Short mmCIF file of C-alpha atoms and ligand atoms in Angstrom, two decimals:
data_model
loop_
_atom_site.label_atom_id
_atom_site.label_comp_id
_atom_site.label_asym_id
_atom_site.label_seq_id
_atom_site.Cartn_x
_atom_site.Cartn_y
_atom_site.Cartn_z
CA MET O 735 23.68 -52.71 0.61
CA LYS O 736 27.41 -52.52 0.71
CA MET O 737 27.21 -52.23 4.43
CA ARG O 738 25.15 -55.41 4.69
CA ILE O 739 27.41 -57.31 2.37
CA ALA O 740 30.35 -56.07 4.29
CA LEU O 741 28.76 -57.18 7.52
CA LEU O 742 27.86 -60.57 6.06
CA SER O 743 31.33 -60.97 4.72
CA ALA O 744 32.67 -60.03 8.07
CA ALA O 745 30.36 -62.56 9.68
CA CYS O 746 31.51 -65.22 7.24
CA ALA O 747 35.07 -64.29 7.84
CA LEU O 748 34.50 -64.92 11.50
CA ALA O 749 32.75 -68.25 10.83
CA LEU O 750 34.37 -69.55 7.64
CA SER O 751 32.98 -73.07 7.90
CA ALA O 752 29.39 -71.88 8.34
CA CYS O 753 29.35 -69.53 5.42
CA GLY O 754 30.13 -71.32 2.14
CA ASP O 755 27.08 -71.68 0.05
CA ASN O 756 24.88 -70.05 2.58
CA SER O 757 26.69 -66.78 2.43
CA ASP O 758 26.04 -66.59 -1.32
CA ARG O 759 22.38 -67.28 -0.83
CA ALA O 760 22.19 -64.88 2.01
CA ASP O 761 23.81 -62.27 -0.14
CA THR O 762 21.59 -63.06 -3.09
CA GLN O 763 18.41 -63.12 -1.09
CA THR O 764 19.30 -60.07 0.85
CA ALA O 765 20.53 -58.26 -2.17
CA THR O 766 17.75 -59.25 -4.54
CA PRO O 767 14.71 -57.73 -2.86
CA PRO O 768 16.27 -54.32 -2.36
CA ALA O 769 17.96 -54.54 -5.75
CA ALA O 770 14.68 -55.46 -7.41
CA THR O 771 12.94 -52.63 -5.66
CA THR O 772 15.70 -50.22 -6.44
CA ASP O 773 16.05 -51.39 -10.03
CA THR O 774 12.31 -51.39 -10.62
CA ALA O 775 11.92 -47.80 -9.70
CA PRO O 776 14.66 -46.54 -12.02
CA ALA O 777 13.68 -49.13 -14.65
CA ALA O 778 10.10 -47.95 -14.55
CA THR O 779 11.29 -44.39 -14.74
CA THR O 780 13.67 -45.11 -17.56
CA PRO O 781 11.18 -46.79 -19.93
CA THR O 782 8.72 -44.02 -19.16
CA THR O 783 11.26 -41.36 -20.02
CA PRO O 784 12.22 -42.60 -23.53
CA PRO O 785 8.59 -42.81 -24.66
CA ALA O 786 8.16 -39.36 -23.23
CA ALA O 787 11.27 -38.30 -25.10
CA THR O 788 10.03 -40.03 -28.23
CA THR O 789 6.75 -38.20 -28.10
CA PRO O 790 8.23 -34.67 -28.18
CA PRO O 791 10.24 -35.27 -31.43
CA PRO O 792 7.08 -35.99 -33.45
CA ALA O 793 5.62 -32.95 -31.78
CA ALA O 794 8.71 -30.94 -32.65
CA PRO O 795 8.30 -31.26 -36.43
CA ALA O 796 4.70 -30.28 -35.97
CA ASP O 797 5.84 -27.25 -34.04
CA THR O 798 8.41 -26.53 -36.71
CA MET O 799 5.76 -26.62 -39.37
CA ALA O 800 3.38 -24.52 -37.37
CA PRO O 801 5.69 -21.50 -37.25
CA ALA O 802 6.33 -21.92 -40.97
CA GLY O 803 2.61 -21.94 -41.53
CA ASP O 804 2.25 -18.93 -39.33
CA ALA O 805 5.10 -17.19 -41.08
CA ALA O 806 3.52 -17.55 -44.51
CA PRO O 807 0.29 -15.75 -43.66
CA ALA O 808 2.29 -13.15 -41.75
CA ALA O 809 4.56 -12.60 -44.74
CA ALA O 810 1.58 -12.53 -47.06
CA GLY O 811 -0.06 -9.96 -44.83
CA ASP O 812 2.93 -7.66 -44.92
CA THR O 813 3.21 -5.41 -47.91
CA LYS O 814 6.69 -5.37 -49.35
CA GLU O 815 6.79 -2.73 -52.03
CA ALA O 816 9.19 -2.98 -54.91
CA VAL O 817 11.53 -0.04 -55.35
CA VAL O 818 10.52 1.73 -58.55
CA ALA O 819 12.59 4.32 -60.38
CA ASP O 820 12.63 5.52 -63.99
CA CYS O 821 9.66 3.29 -64.84
CA LYS O 822 11.64 0.23 -63.85
CA THR O 823 11.98 -2.12 -60.94
CA GLU O 824 14.22 -5.02 -60.08
CA ILE O 825 12.85 -7.80 -57.95
CA GLU O 826 14.42 -11.00 -56.68
CA GLY O 827 13.48 -14.65 -56.52
CA ASN O 828 15.30 -17.09 -54.24
CA ASP O 829 15.71 -20.80 -53.63
CA ALA O 830 12.96 -20.74 -50.99
CA ILE O 831 10.20 -20.04 -53.54
CA GLN O 832 9.98 -16.38 -52.64
CA TYR O 833 10.05 -13.02 -54.31
CA ASN O 834 11.50 -10.28 -52.15
CA VAL O 835 8.40 -8.11 -52.77
CA ASN O 836 4.66 -8.64 -53.03
CA ALA O 837 3.58 -5.29 -54.43
CA ILE O 838 4.65 -3.23 -57.42
CA THR O 839 3.27 0.24 -57.93
CA VAL O 840 3.72 1.58 -61.44
CA PRO O 841 3.69 5.37 -61.79
CA ALA O 842 0.83 6.48 -64.03
CA SER O 843 3.29 8.85 -65.71
CA CYS O 844 5.12 5.88 -67.26
CA THR O 845 4.26 4.81 -70.80
CA GLU O 846 6.17 1.56 -70.49
CA PHE O 847 7.34 -0.31 -67.46
CA THR O 848 10.20 -2.76 -67.07
CA ILE O 849 10.41 -5.52 -64.50
CA THR O 850 13.77 -7.19 -64.07
CA LEU O 851 13.85 -10.47 -62.19
CA LYS O 852 17.07 -11.56 -60.57
CA HIS O 853 17.23 -15.16 -59.33
CA VAL O 854 19.50 -14.85 -56.31
CA GLY O 855 19.40 -18.58 -55.56
CA GLN O 856 21.62 -21.36 -56.84
CA LEU O 857 19.21 -24.08 -57.90
CA PRO O 858 18.78 -24.82 -61.61
CA VAL O 859 15.73 -23.72 -63.53
CA ALA O 860 14.29 -27.23 -63.64
CA ALA O 861 14.23 -27.42 -59.86
CA MET O 862 13.58 -23.81 -58.83
CA GLY O 863 12.55 -21.90 -61.92
CA HIS O 864 11.23 -18.39 -61.54
CA ASN O 865 9.58 -15.99 -63.93
CA VAL O 866 7.27 -13.03 -63.71
CA VAL O 867 3.86 -13.34 -65.32
CA ILE O 868 1.22 -10.62 -65.25
CA THR O 869 -2.50 -11.32 -65.58
CA THR O 870 -5.68 -10.06 -64.02
CA SER O 871 -6.32 -11.44 -60.58
CA ALA O 872 -9.28 -13.32 -62.04
CA ASP O 873 -7.18 -15.06 -64.71
CA MET O 874 -4.24 -15.95 -62.53
CA GLN O 875 -5.24 -19.41 -61.34
CA ALA O 876 -6.28 -20.63 -64.77
CA VAL O 877 -3.06 -19.35 -66.30
CA VAL O 878 -1.10 -21.11 -63.57
CA ASN O 879 -3.00 -24.35 -64.16
CA ASP O 880 -2.47 -24.24 -67.93
CA GLY O 881 1.16 -23.30 -67.41
CA MET O 882 1.74 -26.39 -65.33
CA SER O 883 1.09 -28.67 -68.28
CA ALA O 884 2.74 -26.33 -70.78
CA GLY O 885 6.14 -27.51 -69.62
CA LEU O 886 9.42 -25.86 -68.76
CA GLU O 887 10.39 -25.43 -72.43
CA ALA O 888 7.37 -23.13 -72.74
CA ASP O 889 8.36 -21.26 -69.55
CA HIS O 890 5.27 -22.85 -67.99
CA ILE O 891 2.99 -20.58 -69.96
CA LYS O 892 0.47 -21.98 -72.38
CA PRO O 893 1.61 -20.94 -75.88
CA GLY O 894 -0.52 -18.11 -77.23
CA ASP O 895 -2.27 -17.54 -73.88
CA ASP O 896 -3.87 -14.14 -74.48
CA ARG O 897 -4.75 -13.86 -70.80
CA VAL O 898 -1.05 -13.26 -70.21
CA ILE O 899 -0.39 -9.52 -70.35
CA ALA O 900 3.37 -9.81 -70.02
CA HIS O 901 5.94 -12.33 -68.89
CA THR O 902 9.65 -12.94 -68.59
CA LYS O 903 11.30 -16.19 -69.48
CA MET O 904 11.84 -18.82 -66.79
CA ILE O 905 15.28 -18.61 -65.17
CA GLY O 906 17.38 -20.53 -62.68
CA GLY O 907 19.78 -19.50 -59.92
CA GLY O 908 22.22 -16.73 -60.80
CA GLU O 909 20.29 -15.63 -63.89
CA THR O 910 18.51 -12.38 -64.64
CA THR O 911 15.69 -11.63 -67.05
CA SER O 912 13.39 -8.74 -67.75
CA VAL O 913 10.21 -7.78 -69.55
CA THR O 914 8.91 -4.40 -70.73
CA PHE O 915 5.23 -3.79 -71.38
CA PRO O 916 2.88 -0.85 -72.04
CA VAL O 917 1.46 0.52 -68.80
CA SER O 918 -1.90 0.91 -70.53
CA GLU O 919 -2.15 -2.90 -70.43
CA ILE O 920 -2.65 -2.83 -66.68
CA GLN O 921 -4.89 0.21 -66.43
CA GLY O 922 -8.55 -0.48 -65.82
CA GLY O 923 -10.09 -3.91 -65.67
CA GLY O 924 -7.89 -5.10 -62.81
CA PRO O 925 -6.86 -5.85 -60.22
CA TYR O 926 -3.66 -7.28 -61.69
CA MET O 927 -1.20 -9.72 -60.28
CA PHE O 928 2.38 -10.73 -60.96
CA PHE O 929 3.42 -14.26 -60.13
CA CYS O 930 5.72 -17.16 -60.96
CA SER O 931 4.13 -19.83 -63.15
CA PHE O 932 6.57 -22.60 -62.20
CA PRO O 933 4.40 -25.48 -60.90
CA GLY O 934 3.52 -24.90 -57.26
CA HIS O 935 5.17 -21.50 -56.98
CA ALA O 936 2.31 -19.07 -57.50
CA ALA O 937 0.84 -19.80 -54.09
CA LEU O 938 3.92 -18.21 -52.54
CA MET O 939 5.36 -16.13 -55.36
CA LYS O 940 2.74 -13.56 -56.16
CA GLY O 941 1.95 -9.93 -55.61
CA THR O 942 -0.17 -7.06 -56.78
CA ILE O 943 0.79 -4.69 -59.55
CA THR O 944 -1.12 -1.45 -59.70
CA VAL O 945 -0.88 1.86 -61.53
CA GLU O 946 -1.06 5.03 -59.50
CO1 LIG W 169 9.30 -19.80 -59.21
#
């Protein structure tokens, strides 16, 4: 291109009178076809690329969610035993709707057992409340459902719910709470579960509690 223009310019320079308007047309006509061809190829490539680039981003969130979905079952499949000593255990809840354990084994030698819950997050109780509620596995979902409408002021536990074997109060980030209950309450008639009754949390915050 530049070579041709240069040559044309050179030709015009040699024949100044002949080249006025014609040289512009010659340049335009000569330049346009190649330019159009050249521009079309990149132009076609360029529009194609953005859509292609636009497509991956929607796919990316999907990919991001997929690992999260995969991670949940994987985490649920892994047994994370609470550390128990002196008929007590301390477990944690965080701002990601998680306990740090999903299994508590209570020594059969204990008469009473104490669970301390430490909320290691920062969110307030109204946004990320955690508690520990113990029921049979069979009663869990109904207790969760009733707790949802019971409200935060009731720690999301239906008042007088006799399906609840034991429970702590509902706490927010930085707080700690505990509950002590007779081990006989979770012997026979199980299996038993511990979970958080804050709306939507029990699906992720739950675990087994067994006496051995
Ligand atoms: Co919770």
